[in-house]
Tab-separated table of C-alpha atoms in Angstrom:
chain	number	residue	atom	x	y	z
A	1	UNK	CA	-152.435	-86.692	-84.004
A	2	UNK	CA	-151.144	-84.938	-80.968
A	3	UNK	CA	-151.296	-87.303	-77.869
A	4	UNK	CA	-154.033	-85.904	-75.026
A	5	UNK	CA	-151.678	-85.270	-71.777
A	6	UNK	CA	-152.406	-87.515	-68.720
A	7	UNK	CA	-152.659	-84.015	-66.390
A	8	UNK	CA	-154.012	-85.152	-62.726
A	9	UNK	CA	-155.360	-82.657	-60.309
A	10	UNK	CA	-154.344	-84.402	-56.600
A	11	UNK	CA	-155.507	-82.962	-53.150
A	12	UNK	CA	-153.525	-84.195	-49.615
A	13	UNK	CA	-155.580	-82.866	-46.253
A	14	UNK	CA	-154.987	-85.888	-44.536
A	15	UNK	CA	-153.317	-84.003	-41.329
A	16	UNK	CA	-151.302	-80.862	-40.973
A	17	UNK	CA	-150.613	-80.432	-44.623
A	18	UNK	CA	-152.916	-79.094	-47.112
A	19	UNK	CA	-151.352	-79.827	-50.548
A	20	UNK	CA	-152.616	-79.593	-54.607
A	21	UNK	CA	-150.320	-81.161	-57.043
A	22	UNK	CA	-150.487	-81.107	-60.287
A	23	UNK	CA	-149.243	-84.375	-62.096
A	24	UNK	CA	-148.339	-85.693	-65.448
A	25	UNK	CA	-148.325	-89.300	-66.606
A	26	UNK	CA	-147.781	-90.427	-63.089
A	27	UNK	CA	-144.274	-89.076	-62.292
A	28	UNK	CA	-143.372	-85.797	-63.689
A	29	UNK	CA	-144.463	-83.102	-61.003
A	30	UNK	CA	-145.692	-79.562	-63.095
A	31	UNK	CA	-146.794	-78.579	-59.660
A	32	UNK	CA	-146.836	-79.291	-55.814
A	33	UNK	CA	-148.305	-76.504	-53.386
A	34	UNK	CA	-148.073	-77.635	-49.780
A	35	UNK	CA	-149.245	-75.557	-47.206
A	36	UNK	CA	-147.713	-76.704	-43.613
A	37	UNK	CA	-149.304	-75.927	-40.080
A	38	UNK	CA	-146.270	-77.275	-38.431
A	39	UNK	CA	-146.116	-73.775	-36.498
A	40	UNK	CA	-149.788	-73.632	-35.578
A	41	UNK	CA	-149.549	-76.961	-33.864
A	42	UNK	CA	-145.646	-76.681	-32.401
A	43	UNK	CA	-147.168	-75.029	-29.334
A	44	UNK	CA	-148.869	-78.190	-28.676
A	45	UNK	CA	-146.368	-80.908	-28.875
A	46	UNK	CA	-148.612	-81.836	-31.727
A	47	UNK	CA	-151.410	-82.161	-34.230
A	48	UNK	CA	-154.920	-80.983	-32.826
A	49	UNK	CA	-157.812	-81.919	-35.077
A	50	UNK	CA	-159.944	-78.904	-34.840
A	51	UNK	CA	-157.417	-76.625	-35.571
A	52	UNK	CA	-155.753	-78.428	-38.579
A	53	UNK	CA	-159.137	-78.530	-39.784
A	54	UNK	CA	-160.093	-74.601	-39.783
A	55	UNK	CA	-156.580	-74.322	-41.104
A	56	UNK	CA	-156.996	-76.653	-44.009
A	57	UNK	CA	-160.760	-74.648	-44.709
A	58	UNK	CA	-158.861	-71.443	-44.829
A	59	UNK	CA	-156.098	-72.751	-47.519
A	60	UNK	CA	-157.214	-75.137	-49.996
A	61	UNK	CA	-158.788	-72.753	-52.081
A	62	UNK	CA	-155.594	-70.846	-52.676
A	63	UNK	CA	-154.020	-74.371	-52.747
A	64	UNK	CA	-156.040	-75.061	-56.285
A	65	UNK	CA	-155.120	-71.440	-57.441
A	66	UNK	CA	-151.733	-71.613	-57.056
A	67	UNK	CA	-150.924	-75.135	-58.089
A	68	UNK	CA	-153.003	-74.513	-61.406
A	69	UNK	CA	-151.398	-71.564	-61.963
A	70	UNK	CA	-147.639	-73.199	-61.290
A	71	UNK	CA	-148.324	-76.742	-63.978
A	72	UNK	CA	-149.855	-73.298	-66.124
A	73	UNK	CA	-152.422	-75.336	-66.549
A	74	UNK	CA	-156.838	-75.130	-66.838
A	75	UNK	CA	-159.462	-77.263	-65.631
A	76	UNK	CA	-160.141	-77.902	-68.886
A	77	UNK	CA	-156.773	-79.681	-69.199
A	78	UNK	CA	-157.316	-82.114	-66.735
A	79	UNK	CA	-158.096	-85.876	-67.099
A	80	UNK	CA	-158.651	-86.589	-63.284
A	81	UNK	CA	-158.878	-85.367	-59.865
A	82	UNK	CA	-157.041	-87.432	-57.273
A	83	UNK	CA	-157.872	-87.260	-53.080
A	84	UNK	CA	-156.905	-88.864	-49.948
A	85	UNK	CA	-159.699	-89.879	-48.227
A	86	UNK	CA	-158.374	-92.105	-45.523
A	87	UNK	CA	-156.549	-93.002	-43.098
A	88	UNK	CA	-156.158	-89.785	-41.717
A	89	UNK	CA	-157.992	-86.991	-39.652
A	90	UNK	CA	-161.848	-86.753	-40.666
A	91	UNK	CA	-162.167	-83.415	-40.011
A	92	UNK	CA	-158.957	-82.462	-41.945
A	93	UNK	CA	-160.104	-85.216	-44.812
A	94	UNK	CA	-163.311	-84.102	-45.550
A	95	UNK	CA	-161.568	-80.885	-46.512
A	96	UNK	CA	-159.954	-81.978	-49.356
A	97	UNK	CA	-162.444	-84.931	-50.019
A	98	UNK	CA	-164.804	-82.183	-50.562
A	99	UNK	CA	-163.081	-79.631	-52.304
A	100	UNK	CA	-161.707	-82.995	-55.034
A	101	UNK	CA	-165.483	-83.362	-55.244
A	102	UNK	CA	-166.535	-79.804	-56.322
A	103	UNK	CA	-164.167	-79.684	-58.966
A	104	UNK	CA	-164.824	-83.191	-60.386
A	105	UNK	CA	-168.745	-82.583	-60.403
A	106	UNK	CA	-168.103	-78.497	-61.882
A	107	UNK	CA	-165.976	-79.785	-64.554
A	108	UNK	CA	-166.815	-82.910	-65.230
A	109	UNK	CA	-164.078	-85.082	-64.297
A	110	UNK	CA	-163.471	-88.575	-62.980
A	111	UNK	CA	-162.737	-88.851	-59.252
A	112	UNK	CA	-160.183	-90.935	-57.877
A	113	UNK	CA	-160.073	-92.717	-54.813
A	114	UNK	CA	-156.931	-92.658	-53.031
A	115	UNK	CA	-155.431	-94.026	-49.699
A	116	UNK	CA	-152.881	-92.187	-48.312
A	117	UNK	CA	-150.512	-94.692	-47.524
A	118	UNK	CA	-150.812	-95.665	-51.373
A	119	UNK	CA	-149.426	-91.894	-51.651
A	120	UNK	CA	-146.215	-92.526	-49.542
A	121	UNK	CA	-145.598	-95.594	-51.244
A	122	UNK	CA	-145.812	-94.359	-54.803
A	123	UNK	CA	-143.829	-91.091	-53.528
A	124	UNK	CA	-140.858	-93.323	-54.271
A	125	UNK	CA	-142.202	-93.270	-58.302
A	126	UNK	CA	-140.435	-89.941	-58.430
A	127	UNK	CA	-137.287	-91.443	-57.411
A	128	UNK	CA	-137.150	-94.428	-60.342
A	129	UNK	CA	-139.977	-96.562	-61.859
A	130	UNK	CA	-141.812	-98.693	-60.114
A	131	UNK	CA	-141.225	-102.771	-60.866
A	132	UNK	CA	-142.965	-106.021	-59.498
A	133	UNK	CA	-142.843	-107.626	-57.413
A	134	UNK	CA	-142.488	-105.505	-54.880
A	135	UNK	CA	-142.287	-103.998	-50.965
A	136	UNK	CA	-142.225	-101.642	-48.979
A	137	UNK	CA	-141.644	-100.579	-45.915
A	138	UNK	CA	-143.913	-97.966	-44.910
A	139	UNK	CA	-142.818	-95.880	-41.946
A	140	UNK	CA	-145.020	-92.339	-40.621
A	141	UNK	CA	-145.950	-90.640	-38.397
A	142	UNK	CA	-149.203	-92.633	-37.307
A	143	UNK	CA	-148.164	-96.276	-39.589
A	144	UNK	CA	-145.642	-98.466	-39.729
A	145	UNK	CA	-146.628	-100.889	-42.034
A	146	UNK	CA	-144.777	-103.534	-44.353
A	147	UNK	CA	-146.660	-103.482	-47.555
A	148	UNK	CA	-146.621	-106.619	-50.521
A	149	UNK	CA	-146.731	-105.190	-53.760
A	150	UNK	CA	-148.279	-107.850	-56.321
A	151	UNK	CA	-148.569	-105.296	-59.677
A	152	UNK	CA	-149.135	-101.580	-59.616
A	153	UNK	CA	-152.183	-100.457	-57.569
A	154	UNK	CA	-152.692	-103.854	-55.722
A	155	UNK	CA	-151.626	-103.625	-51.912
A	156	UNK	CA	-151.513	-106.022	-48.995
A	157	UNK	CA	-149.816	-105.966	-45.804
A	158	UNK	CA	-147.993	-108.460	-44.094
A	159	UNK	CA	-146.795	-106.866	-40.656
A	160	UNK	CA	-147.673	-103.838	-38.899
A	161	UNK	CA	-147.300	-102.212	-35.906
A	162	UNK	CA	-148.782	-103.704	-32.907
A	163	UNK	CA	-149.273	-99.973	-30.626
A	164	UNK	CA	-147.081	-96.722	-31.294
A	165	UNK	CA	-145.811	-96.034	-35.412
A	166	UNK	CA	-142.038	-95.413	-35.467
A	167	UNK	CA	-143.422	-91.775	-35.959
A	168	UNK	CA	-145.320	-91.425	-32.973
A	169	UNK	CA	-142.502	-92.896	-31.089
A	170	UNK	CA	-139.639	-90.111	-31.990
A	171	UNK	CA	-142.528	-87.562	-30.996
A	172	UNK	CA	-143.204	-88.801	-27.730
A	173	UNK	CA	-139.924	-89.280	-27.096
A	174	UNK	CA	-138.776	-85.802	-28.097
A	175	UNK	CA	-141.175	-84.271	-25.886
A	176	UNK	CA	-139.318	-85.931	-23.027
A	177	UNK	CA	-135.750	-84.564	-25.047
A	178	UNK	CA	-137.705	-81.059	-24.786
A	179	UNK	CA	-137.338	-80.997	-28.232
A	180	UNK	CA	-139.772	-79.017	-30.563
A	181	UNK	CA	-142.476	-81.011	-32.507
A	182	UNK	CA	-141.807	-82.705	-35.228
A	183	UNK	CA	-138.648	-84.300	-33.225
A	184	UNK	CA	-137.561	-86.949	-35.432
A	185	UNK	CA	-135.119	-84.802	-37.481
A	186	UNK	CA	-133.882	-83.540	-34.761
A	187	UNK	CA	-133.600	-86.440	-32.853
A	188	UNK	CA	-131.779	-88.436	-36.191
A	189	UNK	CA	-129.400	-85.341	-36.310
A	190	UNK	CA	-128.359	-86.471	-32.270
A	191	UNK	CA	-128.254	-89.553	-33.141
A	192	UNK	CA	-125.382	-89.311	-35.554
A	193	UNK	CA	-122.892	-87.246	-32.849
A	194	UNK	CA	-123.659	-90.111	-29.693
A	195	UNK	CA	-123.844	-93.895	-28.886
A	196	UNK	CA	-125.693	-96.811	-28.380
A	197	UNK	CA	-124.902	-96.575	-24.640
A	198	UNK	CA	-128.260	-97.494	-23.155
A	199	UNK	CA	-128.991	-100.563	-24.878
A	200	UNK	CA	-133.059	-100.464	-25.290
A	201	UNK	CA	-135.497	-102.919	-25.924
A	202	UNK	CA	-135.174	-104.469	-29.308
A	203	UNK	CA	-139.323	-105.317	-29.220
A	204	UNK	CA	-140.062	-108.706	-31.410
A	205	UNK	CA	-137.213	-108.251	-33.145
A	206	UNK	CA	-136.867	-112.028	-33.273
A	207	UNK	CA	-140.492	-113.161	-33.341
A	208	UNK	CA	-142.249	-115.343	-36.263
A	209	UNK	CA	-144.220	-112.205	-37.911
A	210	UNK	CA	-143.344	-108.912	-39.562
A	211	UNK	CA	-144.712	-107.335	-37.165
A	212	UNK	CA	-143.314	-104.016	-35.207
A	213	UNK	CA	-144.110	-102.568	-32.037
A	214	UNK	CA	-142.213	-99.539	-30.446
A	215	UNK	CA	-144.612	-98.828	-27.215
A	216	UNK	CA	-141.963	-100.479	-24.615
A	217	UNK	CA	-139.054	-99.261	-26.219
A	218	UNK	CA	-141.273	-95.656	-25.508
A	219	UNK	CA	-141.873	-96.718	-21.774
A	220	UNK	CA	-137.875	-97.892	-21.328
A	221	UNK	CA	-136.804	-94.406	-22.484
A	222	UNK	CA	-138.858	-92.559	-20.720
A	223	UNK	CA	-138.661	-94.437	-17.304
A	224	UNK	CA	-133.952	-94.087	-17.865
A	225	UNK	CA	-134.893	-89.898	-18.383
A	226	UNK	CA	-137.499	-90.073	-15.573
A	227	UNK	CA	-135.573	-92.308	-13.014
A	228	UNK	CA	-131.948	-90.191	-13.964
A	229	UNK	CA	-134.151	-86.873	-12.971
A	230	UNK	CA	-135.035	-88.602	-9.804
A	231	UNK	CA	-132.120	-88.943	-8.833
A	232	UNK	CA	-130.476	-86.046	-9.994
A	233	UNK	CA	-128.497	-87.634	-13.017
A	234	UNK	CA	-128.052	-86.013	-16.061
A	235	UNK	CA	-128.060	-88.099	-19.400
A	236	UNK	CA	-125.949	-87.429	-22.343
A	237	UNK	CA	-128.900	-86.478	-24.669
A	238	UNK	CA	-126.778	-87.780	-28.005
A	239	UNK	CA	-126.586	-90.819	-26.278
A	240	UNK	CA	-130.322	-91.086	-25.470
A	241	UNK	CA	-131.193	-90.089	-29.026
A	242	UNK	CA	-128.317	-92.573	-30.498
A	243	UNK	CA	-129.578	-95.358	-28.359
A	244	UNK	CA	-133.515	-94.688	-29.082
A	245	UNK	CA	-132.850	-94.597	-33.057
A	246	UNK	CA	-130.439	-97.373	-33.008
A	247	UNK	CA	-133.450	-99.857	-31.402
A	248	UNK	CA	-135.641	-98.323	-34.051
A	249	UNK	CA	-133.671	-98.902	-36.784
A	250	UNK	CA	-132.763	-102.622	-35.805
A	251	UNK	CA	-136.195	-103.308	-35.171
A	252	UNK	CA	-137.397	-102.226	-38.865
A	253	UNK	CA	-134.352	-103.880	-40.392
A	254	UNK	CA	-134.520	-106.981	-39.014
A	255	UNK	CA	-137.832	-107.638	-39.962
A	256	UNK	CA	-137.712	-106.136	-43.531
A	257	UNK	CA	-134.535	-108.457	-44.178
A	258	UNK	CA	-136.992	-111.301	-42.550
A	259	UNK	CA	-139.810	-110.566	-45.251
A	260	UNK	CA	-136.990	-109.762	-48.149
A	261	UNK	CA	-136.108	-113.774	-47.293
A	262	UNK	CA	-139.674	-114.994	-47.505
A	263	UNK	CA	-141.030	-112.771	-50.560
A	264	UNK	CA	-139.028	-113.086	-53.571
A	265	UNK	CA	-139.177	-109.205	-55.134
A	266	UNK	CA	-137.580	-107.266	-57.597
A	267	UNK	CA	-137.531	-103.856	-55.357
A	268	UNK	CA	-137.770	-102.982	-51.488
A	269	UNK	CA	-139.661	-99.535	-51.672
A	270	UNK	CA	-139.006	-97.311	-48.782
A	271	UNK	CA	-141.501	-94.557	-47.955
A	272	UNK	CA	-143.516	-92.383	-45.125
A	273	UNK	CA	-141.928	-89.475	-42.897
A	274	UNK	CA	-139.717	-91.505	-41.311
A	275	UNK	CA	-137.890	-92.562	-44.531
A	276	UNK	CA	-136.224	-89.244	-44.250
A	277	UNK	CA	-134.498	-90.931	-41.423
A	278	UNK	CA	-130.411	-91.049	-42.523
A	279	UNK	CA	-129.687	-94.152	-40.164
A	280	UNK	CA	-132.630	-96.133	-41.057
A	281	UNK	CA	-131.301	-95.236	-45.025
A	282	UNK	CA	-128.005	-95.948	-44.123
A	283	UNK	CA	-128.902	-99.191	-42.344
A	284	UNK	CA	-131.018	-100.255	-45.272
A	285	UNK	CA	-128.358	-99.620	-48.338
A	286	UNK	CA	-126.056	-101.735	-45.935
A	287	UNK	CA	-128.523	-104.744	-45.484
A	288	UNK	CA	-129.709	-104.374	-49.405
A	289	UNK	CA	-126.180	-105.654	-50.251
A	290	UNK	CA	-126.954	-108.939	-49.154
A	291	UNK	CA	-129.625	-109.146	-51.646
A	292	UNK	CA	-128.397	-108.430	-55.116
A	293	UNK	CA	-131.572	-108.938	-56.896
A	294	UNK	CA	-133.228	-106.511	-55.045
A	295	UNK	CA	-133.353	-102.765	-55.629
A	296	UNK	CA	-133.753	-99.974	-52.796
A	297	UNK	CA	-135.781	-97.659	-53.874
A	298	UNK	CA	-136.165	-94.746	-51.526
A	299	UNK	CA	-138.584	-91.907	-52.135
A	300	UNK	CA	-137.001	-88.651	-52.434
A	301	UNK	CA	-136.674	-86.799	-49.235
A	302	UNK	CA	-138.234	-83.700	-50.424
A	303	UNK	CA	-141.507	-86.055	-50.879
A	304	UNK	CA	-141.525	-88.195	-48.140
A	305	UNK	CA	-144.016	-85.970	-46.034
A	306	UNK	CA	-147.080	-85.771	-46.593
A	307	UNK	CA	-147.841	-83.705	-50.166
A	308	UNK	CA	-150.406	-84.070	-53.118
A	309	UNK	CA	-147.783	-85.103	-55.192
A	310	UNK	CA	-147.677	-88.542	-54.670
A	311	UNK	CA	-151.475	-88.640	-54.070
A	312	UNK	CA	-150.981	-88.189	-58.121
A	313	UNK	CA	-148.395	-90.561	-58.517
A	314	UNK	CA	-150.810	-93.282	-56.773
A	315	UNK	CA	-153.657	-91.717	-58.169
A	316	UNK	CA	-152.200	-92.136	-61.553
A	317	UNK	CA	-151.662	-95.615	-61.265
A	318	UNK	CA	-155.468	-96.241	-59.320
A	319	UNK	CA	-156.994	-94.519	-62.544
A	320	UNK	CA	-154.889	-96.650	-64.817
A	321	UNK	CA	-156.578	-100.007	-63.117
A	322	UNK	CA	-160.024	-98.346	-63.350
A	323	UNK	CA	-160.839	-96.886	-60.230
A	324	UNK	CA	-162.925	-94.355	-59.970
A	325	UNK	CA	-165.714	-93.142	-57.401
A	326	UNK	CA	-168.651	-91.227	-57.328
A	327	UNK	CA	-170.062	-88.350	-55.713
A	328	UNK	CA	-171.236	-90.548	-52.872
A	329	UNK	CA	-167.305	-90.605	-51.582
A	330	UNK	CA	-166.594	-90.074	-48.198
A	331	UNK	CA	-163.537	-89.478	-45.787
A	332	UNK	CA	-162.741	-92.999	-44.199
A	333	UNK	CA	-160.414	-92.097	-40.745
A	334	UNK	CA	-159.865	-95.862	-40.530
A	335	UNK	CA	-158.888	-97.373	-44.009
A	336	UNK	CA	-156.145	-99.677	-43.978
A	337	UNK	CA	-154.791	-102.542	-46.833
A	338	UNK	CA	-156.178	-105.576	-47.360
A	339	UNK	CA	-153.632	-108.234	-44.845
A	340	UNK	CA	-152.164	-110.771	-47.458
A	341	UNK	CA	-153.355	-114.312	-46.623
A	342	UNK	CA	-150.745	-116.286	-44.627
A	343	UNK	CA	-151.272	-119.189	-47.116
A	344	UNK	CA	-149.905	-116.938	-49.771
A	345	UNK	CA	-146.535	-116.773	-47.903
């Protein structure tokens, strides 16, 4: 008897991108339509809510249509449907919250709950296989986050950032560069042609938690760019960008090597928007060598932005530990992991 394929329908709206995937067994992509607003909101210096909403309204329809018709696949070859509904923009969430709900209730499928952070992490299932345990270190646009992975589908962090994400950093800081929104390829790109001249703030870099925090580092650059234009200096912009990344990147090392030390694993995951960073991959294969046991595991570049694909991946795994949701699902803005009890450390 022919095996039934494991074929889940996954919707991302959590922002700027509205994205259907298509996804088989967990990690082999048939399809993965992502529809970007990046120009809509460039203008702006970045994302505003009302706008990524009407956007997301006027695409996920087509979304469906096209990623169907990519996997050349039917509804009626589906096992799931897979959404974000949280963290994220509600507005842009209950777009694709909504739209997972009308075609689970028209065709009678099971609905999967998914958190998009889950998604970034499990983005990294399309680079190798997933093995426990594990973590990650979860770096975006609005999260930087570093994540205990106990067995598939079972999440708890351990450190997080106290004020500004990594993400939200390079942004504000690229607005001060004059560079266009998002900044923090462009900014990693600088980075690699200047030096750590300016010597930033290094923020709890050598306190007793995994936690981050990147708002003084923010203040310190802006203050050297404000104070130089004061007084009629002008700053090497390589430089600035070299310095800013290289207090980044020490930051998120430091503390991941700190965890790596105190939780035995089997893989360091690395995922979010900012994973795309070169120096922070460089600086990780370099500090990974100290730990033989451990495997990097970095998702794919092409995937570390925000894309239904590895909603499906996550959603996948969800759906194989039984959860599904009901009609009653809503968008939650605010959902975050469960914190892992400092007695299990």
């Amino acid at each position: 008897m022919e095996r039934k394929r494991n074929l889940i329908l996954a919707f991302e709206s959590s922002c700027d991108e509205t994205s259907v995937a298509v996804i088989e067994d967990g990690h082999k992509i048939l399809s993965n339509i992502v529809a970007t607003q990046i120009k809509s909101h460039e203008r702006f210096g970045g994302v505003v809510p009302e706008v990524a909403s009407r956007h997301h309204i006027e695409q996920i329809t087509f979304c469906i249509k096209d990623a169907l018709k990519e996997a050349g696949v039917t509804y009626a070859d589906l096992t799931a449907v897979a959404v974000t509904y949280g963290p994220g923009l509600v507005g842009s969430l209950l777009v694709g919250v909504t739209a997972a709900k009308m075609v689970a209730f028209a065709h009678g499928l099971p609905l999967i709950p998914v958190n998009h952070m889950a998604g970034h992490i499990y983005a990294a299932r399309f680079a190798g296989e997933l093995r426990f345990p594990a973590l990650a270190l979860l770096v975006s646009g609005g999260h930087t986050e570093l994540v205990y992975l106990a067995g598939p589908n079972d999440f708890a962090i351990i450190g997080e950032t106290r004020d500004d994400a990594a993400g939200e950093a390079y942004d504000k800081v690229g607005r001060v560069l004059g560079l266009t929104y998002p900044a923090g390829k462009e900014i990693d790109a600088l980075a690699h042609e200047g030096q750590d001249t300016f010597g930033f703030p290094r923020a709890m870099e050598n306190d007793d938690n995994y936690d981050f925090s990147f708002s003084g580092l923010k203040s310190a650059f802006i203050n050297t760019v404000h104070h130089a234009d004061q007084v009629g200096e002008v700053l090497d912009k390589k430089d600035l960008a070299a310095s800013f990344q290289q207090s980044v990147v020490d930051v998120l090392a430091e503390k991941t090597v700190k965890a790596l030390k105190n939780y035995p694993v089997k893989q360091l995951i690395l995922a979010g928007g900012v994973a795309a960073n070169q120096g922070l991959r460089a600086r990780l294969d370099q500090e990974l060598k100290n730990f033989a046991k451990v495997e990097l595991l970095k998702a794919p570049l092409k995937y570390c932005g925000d894309n239904a694909a590895m909603i499906g991946a996550a959603g996948h795994a969800a759906y194989q530990a039984g959860v599904v949701a009901d009609l009653a699902l809503n968008a939650d803005p605010s959902l975050e992991f469960d914190w892992l009890e400092e007695q299990e450390n």
